[in-house]
Short mmCIF file of C-alpha atoms in Angstrom, two decimals:
data_model
loop_
_atom_site.label_atom_id
_atom_site.label_comp_id
_atom_site.label_asym_id
_atom_site.label_seq_id
_atom_site.Cartn_x
_atom_site.Cartn_y
_atom_site.Cartn_z
CA MET A 1 0.00 0.00 0.00
CA TYR A 2 2.95 2.28 0.77
CA ASN A 3 4.30 1.68 -2.74
CA ILE A 4 0.98 2.64 -4.30
CA PHE A 5 0.84 5.79 -2.20
CA ARG A 6 4.40 6.70 -3.20
CA TYR A 7 3.52 5.92 -6.79
CA ILE A 8 0.51 8.25 -6.77
CA VAL A 9 2.39 11.07 -5.05
CA SER A 10 5.28 10.80 -7.55
CA LEU A 11 2.93 10.80 -10.49
CA THR A 12 1.00 13.79 -9.21
CA PHE A 13 4.25 15.68 -8.71
CA VAL A 14 5.46 14.89 -12.23
CA LEU A 15 2.16 15.83 -13.80
CA LEU A 16 1.91 19.10 -11.87
CA CYS A 17 5.48 20.06 -12.76
CA SER A 18 5.08 19.23 -16.43
CA ASN A 19 1.75 21.00 -16.55
CA TYR A 20 3.25 24.06 -14.89
CA LEU A 21 6.11 24.19 -17.40
CA VAL A 22 3.74 23.92 -20.35
CA SER A 23 1.49 26.58 -18.86
CA GLN A 24 4.41 28.94 -18.37
CA THR A 25 5.46 28.52 -21.99
CA LEU A 26 1.98 29.18 -23.30
CA GLU A 27 1.52 32.24 -21.13
CA THR A 28 4.83 33.62 -22.31
CA ASP A 29 3.75 33.20 -25.89
CA SER A 30 0.40 34.87 -25.12
CA ILE A 31 -1.58 32.37 -27.20
CA VAL A 32 -5.18 31.84 -26.27
CA VAL A 33 -6.08 28.29 -27.21
CA PRO A 34 -9.82 27.50 -27.36
CA LEU A 35 -11.00 25.00 -24.78
CA TRP A 36 -12.65 22.52 -27.15
CA GLN A 37 -10.24 21.07 -29.66
CA GLY A 38 -12.17 18.00 -30.69
CA ILE A 39 -12.43 14.38 -29.79
CA GLU A 40 -10.31 11.45 -30.90
CA LEU A 41 -11.20 7.79 -31.20
CA GLU A 42 -8.44 5.22 -31.18
CA THR A 43 -8.08 1.47 -31.23
CA ASP A 44 -5.19 -0.82 -30.49
CA VAL A 45 -4.14 -2.49 -33.72
CA VAL A 46 -1.95 -5.21 -32.19
CA PRO A 47 -4.87 -7.38 -31.05
CA LEU A 48 -6.52 -7.02 -34.44
CA ILE A 49 -3.61 -9.11 -35.75
CA SER A 50 -2.92 -11.27 -32.69
CA ASN A 51 -6.61 -12.24 -32.43
CA LEU A 52 -6.20 -14.03 -35.75
CA LEU A 53 -3.14 -15.94 -34.53
CA ASN A 54 -4.49 -17.04 -31.13
CA ASP A 55 -7.18 -19.55 -30.26
CA ASP A 56 -10.75 -18.31 -30.08
CA LYS A 57 -10.59 -17.89 -26.30
CA THR A 58 -7.66 -15.46 -26.46
CA PHE A 59 -8.62 -12.10 -27.88
CA ARG A 60 -8.73 -8.42 -27.05
CA TYR A 61 -10.70 -5.50 -28.43
CA GLU A 62 -9.94 -2.06 -27.12
CA VAL A 63 -11.12 1.43 -28.02
CA LEU A 64 -10.19 4.77 -26.55
CA SER A 65 -11.90 8.13 -26.60
CA ARG A 66 -9.82 11.21 -25.81
CA VAL A 67 -11.15 14.77 -25.58
CA ASN A 68 -8.73 17.54 -26.47
CA LEU A 69 -9.06 20.53 -24.15
CA LYS A 70 -6.79 23.49 -24.96
CA ASN A 71 -4.30 21.10 -26.61
CA LYS A 72 -3.07 20.42 -23.11
CA TYR A 73 -5.57 18.37 -21.16
CA PHE A 74 -6.95 15.12 -22.52
CA PRO A 75 -9.60 13.34 -20.46
CA VAL A 76 -9.62 9.72 -21.57
CA VAL A 77 -12.08 6.84 -21.42
CA GLU A 78 -11.00 3.37 -22.55
CA VAL A 79 -13.26 0.37 -22.95
CA GLY A 80 -12.32 -3.15 -23.92
CA TYR A 81 -13.30 -6.77 -23.97
CA GLU A 82 -10.67 -9.40 -23.43
CA GLY A 83 -10.45 -13.15 -23.19
CA LYS A 84 -7.45 -15.19 -22.17
CA HIS A 85 -6.79 -18.89 -22.41
CA ARG A 86 -3.49 -20.40 -21.38
CA GLU A 87 -2.24 -23.80 -20.39
CA LEU A 88 0.34 -23.00 -17.74
CA GLY A 89 3.59 -24.82 -17.20
CA SER A 90 2.17 -26.44 -14.07
CA GLY A 91 -0.56 -28.07 -16.18
CA ILE A 92 -3.33 -25.75 -15.00
CA ASP A 93 -5.61 -24.53 -17.76
CA PHE A 94 -6.86 -20.95 -17.28
CA THR A 95 -9.69 -19.32 -19.22
CA GLY A 96 -10.98 -15.85 -18.39
CA THR A 97 -13.25 -13.33 -20.10
CA GLY A 98 -14.54 -9.90 -19.22
CA MET A 99 -15.05 -6.24 -19.95
CA PHE A 100 -12.59 -3.66 -18.71
CA TYR A 101 -12.78 0.09 -18.34
CA ARG A 102 -10.22 2.80 -17.75
CA VAL A 103 -10.69 6.48 -17.06
CA GLY A 104 -7.97 9.04 -16.67
CA LEU A 105 -6.26 12.14 -17.88
CA ASP A 106 -3.38 12.74 -20.29
CA PHE A 107 -1.22 15.83 -20.49
CA ASN A 108 0.49 16.89 -23.69
CA LEU A 109 4.08 17.72 -22.79
CA LEU A 110 4.71 19.46 -26.12
CA LYS A 111 3.93 23.13 -26.23
CA SER A 112 1.48 24.22 -28.88
CA MET A 113 2.05 27.36 -30.95
CA SER A 114 -1.28 26.99 -32.69
CA THR A 115 -4.86 27.71 -31.82
CA GLN A 116 -5.81 24.66 -33.89
CA ALA A 117 -5.80 21.12 -32.54
CA VAL A 118 -2.26 19.79 -32.25
CA LYS A 119 -1.16 17.16 -34.74
CA ASN A 120 1.63 15.58 -32.74
CA LYS A 121 1.47 14.82 -29.08
CA PHE A 122 3.81 13.57 -26.39
CA LEU A 123 1.42 12.34 -23.73
CA LEU A 124 1.87 11.50 -20.10
CA GLY A 125 -1.05 10.48 -17.97
CA ALA A 126 -2.69 8.23 -15.47
CA ARG A 127 -5.59 5.78 -15.50
CA LEU A 128 -7.83 4.05 -13.05
CA GLY A 129 -8.77 0.64 -14.41
CA TYR A 130 -11.61 -1.70 -13.49
CA SER A 131 -12.67 -5.09 -14.70
CA ASN A 132 -15.54 -7.41 -13.84
CA PHE A 133 -14.81 -10.84 -15.25
CA PHE A 134 -15.39 -14.59 -15.14
CA TYR A 135 -12.79 -17.33 -15.15
CA ASP A 136 -12.41 -21.09 -15.09
CA ILE A 137 -9.49 -23.10 -13.80
CA SER A 138 -9.12 -26.64 -15.08
CA ASN A 139 -6.69 -29.38 -14.25
CA ILE A 140 -5.59 -27.83 -10.97
CA SER A 141 -3.81 -30.30 -8.74
CA TYR A 142 -3.70 -31.04 -5.05
CA ILE A 143 -2.00 -33.87 -3.27
CA ASP A 144 -3.88 -36.35 -1.13
CA GLU A 145 -1.05 -36.98 1.29
CA TYR A 146 -3.06 -39.55 3.22
CA LYS A 147 -3.41 -41.82 0.19
CA GLY A 148 -0.29 -40.57 -1.52
CA ALA A 149 -2.23 -39.62 -4.65
CA ASP A 150 -2.06 -36.58 -6.90
CA ILE A 151 -5.60 -35.41 -7.67
CA THR A 152 -6.71 -32.91 -10.28
CA GLY A 153 -9.97 -30.98 -10.40
CA ASN A 154 -11.78 -28.16 -12.16
CA ILE A 155 -13.16 -24.95 -10.70
CA ILE A 156 -15.68 -23.44 -13.08
CA GLY A 157 -17.63 -20.17 -13.12
CA LEU A 158 -15.55 -18.03 -10.78
CA GLN A 159 -16.30 -14.31 -10.84
CA SER A 160 -14.12 -11.47 -9.67
CA LYS A 161 -13.60 -7.71 -9.85
CA SER A 162 -10.35 -5.87 -9.95
CA LEU A 163 -9.19 -2.28 -9.65
CA TRP A 164 -5.81 -1.01 -10.73
CA PHE A 165 -3.82 2.13 -11.34
CA GLU A 166 -1.73 2.94 -14.42
CA ILE A 167 0.86 5.45 -15.50
CA VAL A 168 0.81 5.93 -19.26
CA GLY A 169 3.19 7.60 -21.66
CA GLY A 170 3.13 7.74 -25.43
CA ILE A 171 3.29 9.65 -28.64
CA ARG A 172 0.86 10.32 -31.48
CA ILE A 173 1.67 11.55 -34.97
CA GLU A 174 -0.83 12.68 -37.54
CA ILE A 175 0.09 10.78 -40.69
CA LEU A 176 -2.95 11.70 -42.78
CA LYS A 177 -5.56 14.37 -42.30
CA ASN A 178 -7.23 13.60 -38.95
CA VAL A 179 -5.62 10.14 -38.83
CA SER A 180 -2.91 9.54 -36.28
CA VAL A 181 -0.77 6.64 -35.19
CA GLY A 182 1.43 6.14 -32.17
CA TRP A 183 2.23 3.98 -29.23
CA SER A 184 1.60 3.98 -25.52
CA VAL A 185 3.55 2.26 -22.83
CA ARG A 186 1.99 1.76 -19.46
CA ILE A 187 2.82 0.31 -16.08
CA LYS A 188 -0.03 -1.10 -14.04
CA ASN A 189 -0.36 -1.87 -10.37
CA GLN A 190 -3.29 -3.59 -8.74
CA LEU A 191 -5.01 -1.82 -5.86
CA GLY A 192 -5.79 -3.98 -2.83
CA GLU A 193 -4.39 -7.27 -1.66
CA PRO A 194 -6.08 -10.62 -2.34
CA GLU A 195 -7.24 -12.66 0.62
CA ALA A 196 -4.80 -15.42 1.57
CA GLY A 197 -5.82 -18.74 0.09
CA ALA A 198 -8.37 -17.23 -2.28
CA ILE A 199 -8.35 -18.51 -5.85
CA ILE A 200 -7.00 -15.43 -7.52
CA PRO A 201 -7.26 -15.13 -11.30
CA TRP A 202 -4.09 -15.75 -13.28
CA TYR A 203 -5.03 -13.01 -15.72
CA ILE A 204 -7.28 -9.96 -15.46
CA PRO A 205 -8.83 -8.48 -18.63
CA GLY A 206 -7.32 -5.07 -19.28
CA PHE A 207 -4.69 -5.52 -16.60
CA GLY A 208 -2.70 -8.61 -17.52
CA GLN A 209 -1.01 -11.33 -15.56
CA THR A 210 -1.48 -10.98 -11.82
CA GLY A 211 1.22 -11.13 -9.19
CA SER A 212 3.25 -7.98 -9.75
CA SER A 213 3.44 -4.76 -11.75
CA VAL A 214 2.58 -5.23 -15.41
CA TRP A 215 4.17 -3.42 -18.33
CA ALA A 216 2.02 -3.13 -21.41
CA PHE A 217 2.33 -1.70 -24.86
CA ASN A 218 -0.34 -0.45 -27.24
CA TYR A 219 0.12 0.48 -30.85
CA MET A 220 -2.74 2.82 -31.61
CA ILE A 221 -4.41 4.17 -34.69
CA GLY A 222 -6.97 6.92 -34.31
CA TYR A 223 -9.24 9.41 -35.97
CA LYS A 224 -9.88 12.97 -34.86
CA PHE A 225 -13.41 14.36 -35.12
CA MET B 1 10.18 18.27 -31.67
CA SER B 2 10.77 17.64 -35.35
CA ARG B 3 8.75 15.17 -37.37
CA ASN B 4 11.90 13.02 -37.88
CA ARG B 5 12.40 12.67 -34.17
CA PHE B 6 8.78 11.74 -33.74
CA THR B 7 9.08 9.11 -36.45
CA LEU B 8 12.16 7.72 -34.71
CA LEU B 9 10.25 7.46 -31.45
CA LEU B 10 7.44 5.74 -33.28
CA LEU B 11 9.81 3.19 -34.76
CA LEU B 12 11.53 2.61 -31.42
CA GLY B 13 8.14 1.87 -29.94
CA CYS B 14 7.43 -0.67 -32.67
CA LEU B 15 10.83 -2.28 -32.13
CA TRP B 16 10.18 -2.62 -28.42
CA LEU B 17 6.87 -4.25 -29.20
CA PHE B 18 8.58 -7.00 -31.15
CA VAL B 19 11.57 -7.61 -28.90
CA SER B 20 9.75 -7.48 -25.59
CA CYS B 21 8.49 -10.71 -24.21
CA GLY B 22 7.21 -11.69 -20.80
CA SER B 23 8.78 -14.32 -18.61
CA GLU B 24 6.46 -16.43 -16.56
CA ASP B 25 7.45 -17.83 -13.24
CA GLU B 26 5.74 -21.20 -13.18
CA VAL B 27 8.09 -23.05 -10.86
CA CYS B 28 6.64 -23.94 -7.48
CA ARG B 29 8.95 -22.58 -4.80
CA GLU B 30 6.59 -22.87 -1.85
CA SER B 31 6.00 -25.78 0.45
CA THR B 32 2.79 -27.69 -0.22
CA GLU B 33 3.25 -30.35 2.45
CA VAL B 34 0.50 -30.21 5.06
CA LYS B 35 1.09 -32.68 7.87
CA LEU B 36 0.21 -33.05 11.52
CA HIS B 37 3.42 -32.71 13.52
CA ILE B 38 3.42 -34.75 16.72
CA GLY B 39 6.10 -34.56 19.39
CA PHE B 40 6.66 -37.15 22.15
CA TYR B 41 7.42 -36.11 25.70
CA LYS B 42 7.92 -37.79 29.02
CA THR B 43 5.28 -36.64 31.52
CA GLY B 44 6.44 -33.52 33.34
CA GLU B 45 9.21 -32.70 30.87
CA THR B 46 9.31 -29.94 28.29
CA LYS B 47 11.96 -31.44 26.04
CA VAL B 48 11.05 -34.03 23.40
CA SER B 49 12.00 -37.57 24.27
CA PRO B 50 12.81 -40.17 21.59
CA ILE B 51 10.90 -43.45 21.37
CA ASP B 52 13.08 -46.57 21.15
CA SER B 53 10.94 -48.04 18.39
CA ILE B 54 7.83 -46.63 16.75
CA MET B 55 5.50 -47.70 13.94
CA VAL B 56 2.39 -45.89 12.61
CA VAL B 57 -0.39 -47.27 10.40
CA GLY B 58 -3.71 -45.80 9.31
CA ILE B 59 -7.08 -47.09 10.55
CA PRO B 60 -8.83 -48.53 8.63
CA GLY B 61 -6.70 -49.59 5.71
CA ASP B 62 -3.21 -50.68 5.14
CA SER B 63 -1.46 -47.29 4.90
CA VAL B 64 1.84 -47.56 6.70
CA PHE B 65 3.09 -44.09 7.55
CA TYR B 66 6.10 -45.18 9.57
CA GLU B 67 7.77 -48.56 9.29
CA PRO B 68 9.36 -49.65 12.58
CA THR B 69 11.85 -46.86 13.22
CA LYS B 70 14.22 -46.29 16.12
CA ASN B 71 14.81 -43.15 18.20
CA LEU B 72 12.13 -40.83 16.79
CA SER B 73 10.99 -37.92 18.96
CA GLU B 74 8.64 -36.40 16.38
CA ILE B 75 6.47 -37.78 13.61
CA GLN B 76 4.50 -36.14 10.80
CA LEU B 77 1.19 -37.64 9.73
CA PRO B 78 -1.16 -36.69 6.88
CA LEU B 79 -4.81 -35.95 7.61
CA GLU B 80 -7.37 -37.37 5.23
CA PHE B 81 -9.53 -34.64 3.68
CA GLY B 82 -13.23 -34.89 3.05
CA VAL B 83 -13.97 -37.13 6.03
CA GLY B 84 -13.19 -34.90 9.02
CA VAL B 85 -11.55 -37.66 11.02
CA SER B 86 -8.30 -39.60 10.77
CA GLN B 87 -7.30 -42.54 12.93
CA TYR B 88 -3.88 -44.06 13.44
CA ALA B 89 -2.49 -47.03 15.31
CA ILE B 90 0.82 -46.11 16.89
CA ARG B 91 3.10 -48.82 18.19
CA PHE B 92 5.34 -47.52 20.98
CA ASN B 93 7.98 -50.25 21.35
CA GLU B 94 5.70 -53.31 21.69
CA LYS B 95 2.41 -51.66 22.73
CA TRP B 96 -0.26 -50.22 20.42
CA ASP B 97 -2.15 -46.96 21.07
CA THR B 98 -4.95 -45.49 18.95
CA LEU B 99 -4.86 -41.82 17.98
CA THR B 100 -8.07 -40.18 16.68
CA VAL B 101 -8.04 -36.64 15.24
CA LEU B 102 -11.23 -34.75 14.37
CA TYR B 103 -10.84 -31.65 12.24
CA ASN B 104 -12.31 -29.36 9.57
CA SER B 105 -10.62 -29.08 6.19
CA ASP B 106 -10.43 -26.11 3.82
CA LEU B 107 -9.17 -25.87 0.30
CA TYR B 108 -6.37 -23.32 0.07
CA PHE B 109 -5.03 -21.89 -3.17
CA VAL B 110 -1.25 -21.57 -3.03
CA SER B 111 -0.37 -20.39 -6.54
CA TYR B 112 -0.74 -21.35 -10.18
CA ALA B 113 2.69 -22.96 -9.99
CA CYS B 114 1.98 -24.97 -6.84
CA GLY B 115 -1.74 -25.68 -7.16
CA MET B 116 -3.96 -26.12 -4.12
CA ILE B 117 -3.65 -27.74 -0.74
CA TYR B 118 -6.00 -28.77 2.01
CA THR B 119 -5.42 -27.09 5.36
CA HIS B 120 -7.04 -28.35 8.54
CA THR B 121 -8.25 -26.99 11.85
CA ILE B 122 -8.10 -29.49 14.70
CA ASP B 123 -11.30 -29.85 16.66
CA THR B 124 -10.73 -32.80 19.00
CA VAL B 125 -7.93 -35.29 19.61
CA LEU B 126 -8.34 -38.58 21.46
CA ILE B 127 -5.66 -41.11 22.36
CA LYS B 128 -6.26 -44.52 23.89
CA GLY B 129 -3.72 -47.14 24.89
CA GLN B 130 -1.25 -48.28 27.46
CA THR B 131 1.64 -45.95 26.63
CA SER B 132 0.13 -42.49 26.26
CA LYS B 133 -0.73 -40.64 29.48
CA GLY B 134 -2.06 -37.41 27.98
CA LEU B 135 -1.75 -34.85 25.22
CA SER B 136 -1.89 -31.15 24.43
CA ILE B 137 -2.65 -29.21 21.26
CA PRO B 138 -0.35 -26.14 21.04
CA TYR B 139 -1.38 -25.37 17.42
CA LYS B 140 -4.83 -26.21 16.07
CA SER B 141 -4.19 -24.93 12.57
CA VAL B 142 -2.47 -27.49 10.36
CA THR B 143 -0.92 -25.75 7.37
CA THR B 144 2.46 -25.79 5.65
CA GLU B 145 3.93 -24.09 8.71
CA ASN B 146 6.55 -26.19 10.46
CA VAL B 147 5.21 -26.21 14.04
CA GLN B 148 4.38 -28.95 16.51
CA HIS B 149 0.59 -29.28 16.56
CA LEU B 150 0.29 -32.11 19.03
CA GLN B 151 2.29 -33.19 22.07
CA ILE B 152 1.85 -36.71 23.40
CA TYR B 153 3.01 -37.48 26.95
CA ARG B 154 3.96 -40.97 28.11
#
């Protein structure tokens, strides 16, 4: 919990500092940028390819909506649907499916000299993620020490919820009129500790593999309205 | 920032996408052995006292947990899950005693690498026979923790 607190404080500090620097630059240049600069829709293109290569239980669809305010503030909502199937090295078969949601705010660290919507962006932001999902665990083993036998069983229809925090950085370049591409890299940390002995999910839609911090990468393509 | 620099950053991002790969830790490094630890004491003493010869078998059935063994001061016995009671015949030198343990069992998830285990909470312990004079239960929770759950006095 201390790490999460430190994480949030550090992020807030970085965002405030960067925001202050950008503000100072804009004020110096005396440019009045209109508040509403449009809305962007993006999707992650990597799963569009990987979905074809994986089995039908492993997939991800993800879309993002980002509002451009003064070319500086970008409130973001992300929605996705993800399924994961994996036979683990221990023989356990995991299958999970669920929706995930993220809300947050990006800051553009590049100063804008235009009153029009910026074409290129260097974004730094934060997200709060949430997923409500179902999962099955098959072929999980336990040892009957009394009889000296190794027994396997299935646990089907488990449901769970998860909340996590992300720091996100990335760039976007407009390659055609209103069409932009770019990437985002993000580090995610789960909020809250699982109860000891509880059957935690191996994978959380939108978050990734449980157990520690997760690094993730998105290659995005988007359209500006 | 120039467009060239932005393009370079874009390409670096793509490169990272292809070279990065996750490593999964799927090796079980935790103990999954859940056994009832029993120590033998002489009445009035606090230090374990070895038995000259001991043998343990399950009741009913033909499970032999300890073949005749010399100079043991502690034994570890598995508890059968799903039945709530385990019985053992313990031979102290030449005399047989019967140990009965009543308990509740819970399924406990360790990890995806280790699987699951049954842990137990001791409810009642009975011992009958010519050797044993009494017993105590210092720890009622039987998990992977290496502690002495039961002390038998003779």
